[in-house]
Amino acid sequence: AFFYHNSISIHYTFVVTMNLRQKLEVIIIIALSFLAFASYHQGTGGVAWLQYLSMITIFAFIYIFDWAFTNESNFMFDPDADNWRRKVEALQS
């Protein structure tokens, strides 16, 4: 016997808000992708597409780092551990 419970519904919503810097990074990645595909010619031995591909890779990692860590609420950089500890303890109390 199969039991189907119709009243349980789970909705996943994933909202991404991008600031201007991140939008520009995505535009640069897309533009470099078009340049990489346009510069590839089979049989000519040209390697210009590899240069564009390396730039795409660099910008992709910059975008991922920017998206993951450079939000005001996600990342707090303080190289001095004592200052960081005081800020965290002040936020907890």
CSV table of C-alpha atoms in Angstrom, one decimal:
chain,number,residue,atom,x,y,z
A,1,ALA,CA,0.0,0.0,0.0
A,2,PHE,CA,1.3,3.4,-0.9
A,3,PHE,CA,0.6,6.3,1.4
A,4,TYR,CA,0.5,9.8,-0.2
A,5,HIS,CA,0.2,12.7,2.1
A,6,ASN,CA,-1.0,15.7,0.2
A,7,SER,CA,-1.0,18.3,3.0
A,8,ILE,CA,2.8,18.4,3.2
A,9,SER,CA,4.3,20.7,0.7
A,10,ILE,CA,7.8,22.0,0.8
A,11,HIS,CA,8.7,25.0,-1.3
A,12,TYR,CA,12.3,25.9,-1.9
A,13,THR,CA,12.9,29.4,-2.9
A,14,PHE,CA,16.4,30.6,-3.8
A,15,VAL,CA,16.7,34.3,-4.1
A,16,VAL,CA,19.9,35.8,-5.4
A,17,THR,CA,20.5,39.5,-5.1
A,18,MET,CA,23.5,40.7,-6.9
A,19,ASN,CA,25.1,44.1,-6.4
A,20,LEU,CA,26.6,46.2,-9.3
A,21,ARG,CA,30.1,44.8,-8.8
A,22,GLN,CA,28.9,41.2,-9.1
A,23,LYS,CA,26.8,42.0,-12.2
A,24,LEU,CA,29.8,43.5,-13.9
A,25,GLU,CA,31.8,40.4,-13.0
A,26,VAL,CA,29.2,38.2,-14.7
A,27,ILE,CA,29.1,40.4,-17.7
A,28,ILE,CA,32.9,40.2,-18.0
A,29,ILE,CA,32.8,36.4,-17.7
A,30,ILE,CA,30.1,36.2,-20.4
A,31,ALA,CA,32.0,38.6,-22.7
A,32,LEU,CA,35.3,36.7,-22.3
A,33,SER,CA,33.4,33.4,-23.0
A,34,PHE,CA,32.2,34.8,-26.3
A,35,LEU,CA,35.7,35.9,-27.1
A,36,ALA,CA,37.2,32.5,-26.2
A,37,PHE,CA,34.7,30.7,-28.4
A,38,ALA,CA,35.2,33.2,-31.3
A,39,SER,CA,39.0,32.9,-31.1
A,40,TYR,CA,39.1,29.1,-31.3
A,41,HIS,CA,39.9,27.8,-34.8
A,42,GLN,CA,40.5,24.1,-35.2
A,43,GLY,CA,43.6,23.3,-37.2
A,44,THR,CA,45.2,26.7,-37.0
A,45,GLY,CA,47.2,26.0,-33.8
A,46,GLY,CA,46.2,29.4,-32.3
A,47,VAL,CA,46.2,29.5,-28.5
A,48,ALA,CA,44.5,32.9,-28.0
A,49,TRP,CA,41.5,31.1,-26.7
A,50,LEU,CA,43.6,29.7,-23.8
A,51,GLN,CA,44.4,33.2,-22.7
A,52,TYR,CA,40.7,34.1,-22.6
A,53,LEU,CA,40.0,30.8,-20.8
A,54,SER,CA,42.6,31.6,-18.2
A,55,MET,CA,41.0,35.1,-17.7
A,56,ILE,CA,37.5,33.4,-17.4
A,57,THR,CA,38.9,31.1,-14.8
A,58,ILE,CA,40.4,34.0,-12.8
A,59,PHE,CA,37.2,36.0,-13.0
A,60,ALA,CA,35.0,33.0,-12.1
A,61,PHE,CA,37.0,32.5,-8.9
A,62,ILE,CA,36.9,36.2,-8.1
A,63,TYR,CA,33.1,36.1,-8.6
A,64,ILE,CA,32.7,33.0,-6.4
A,65,PHE,CA,34.8,34.5,-3.6
A,66,ASP,CA,32.9,37.8,-3.9
A,67,TRP,CA,29.5,36.0,-3.8
A,68,ALA,CA,30.5,33.8,-0.9
A,69,PHE,CA,32.6,36.0,1.4
A,70,THR,CA,32.2,39.8,0.8
A,71,ASN,CA,28.8,40.4,2.2
A,72,GLU,CA,28.7,42.7,5.2
A,73,SER,CA,27.1,40.1,7.4
A,74,ASN,CA,29.1,37.1,6.2
A,75,PHE,CA,32.8,38.1,6.4
A,76,MET,CA,34.6,39.9,9.1
A,77,PHE,CA,38.4,40.2,8.5
A,78,ASP,CA,40.5,41.1,11.5
A,79,PRO,CA,44.0,39.7,11.6
A,80,ASP,CA,44.4,40.3,15.3
A,81,ALA,CA,42.7,37.4,17.2
A,82,ASP,CA,42.2,39.5,20.4
A,83,ASN,CA,40.3,42.2,18.5
A,84,TRP,CA,38.2,39.5,16.8
A,85,ARG,CA,37.5,37.8,20.1
A,86,ARG,CA,36.3,41.0,21.7
A,87,LYS,CA,34.0,41.8,18.8
A,88,VAL,CA,32.5,38.3,18.8
A,89,GLU,CA,32.0,38.4,22.6
A,90,ALA,CA,30.4,41.8,22.4
A,91,LEU,CA,28.0,40.6,19.7
A,92,GLN,CA,27.0,37.6,21.8
A,93,SER,CA,26.1,39.5,25.0
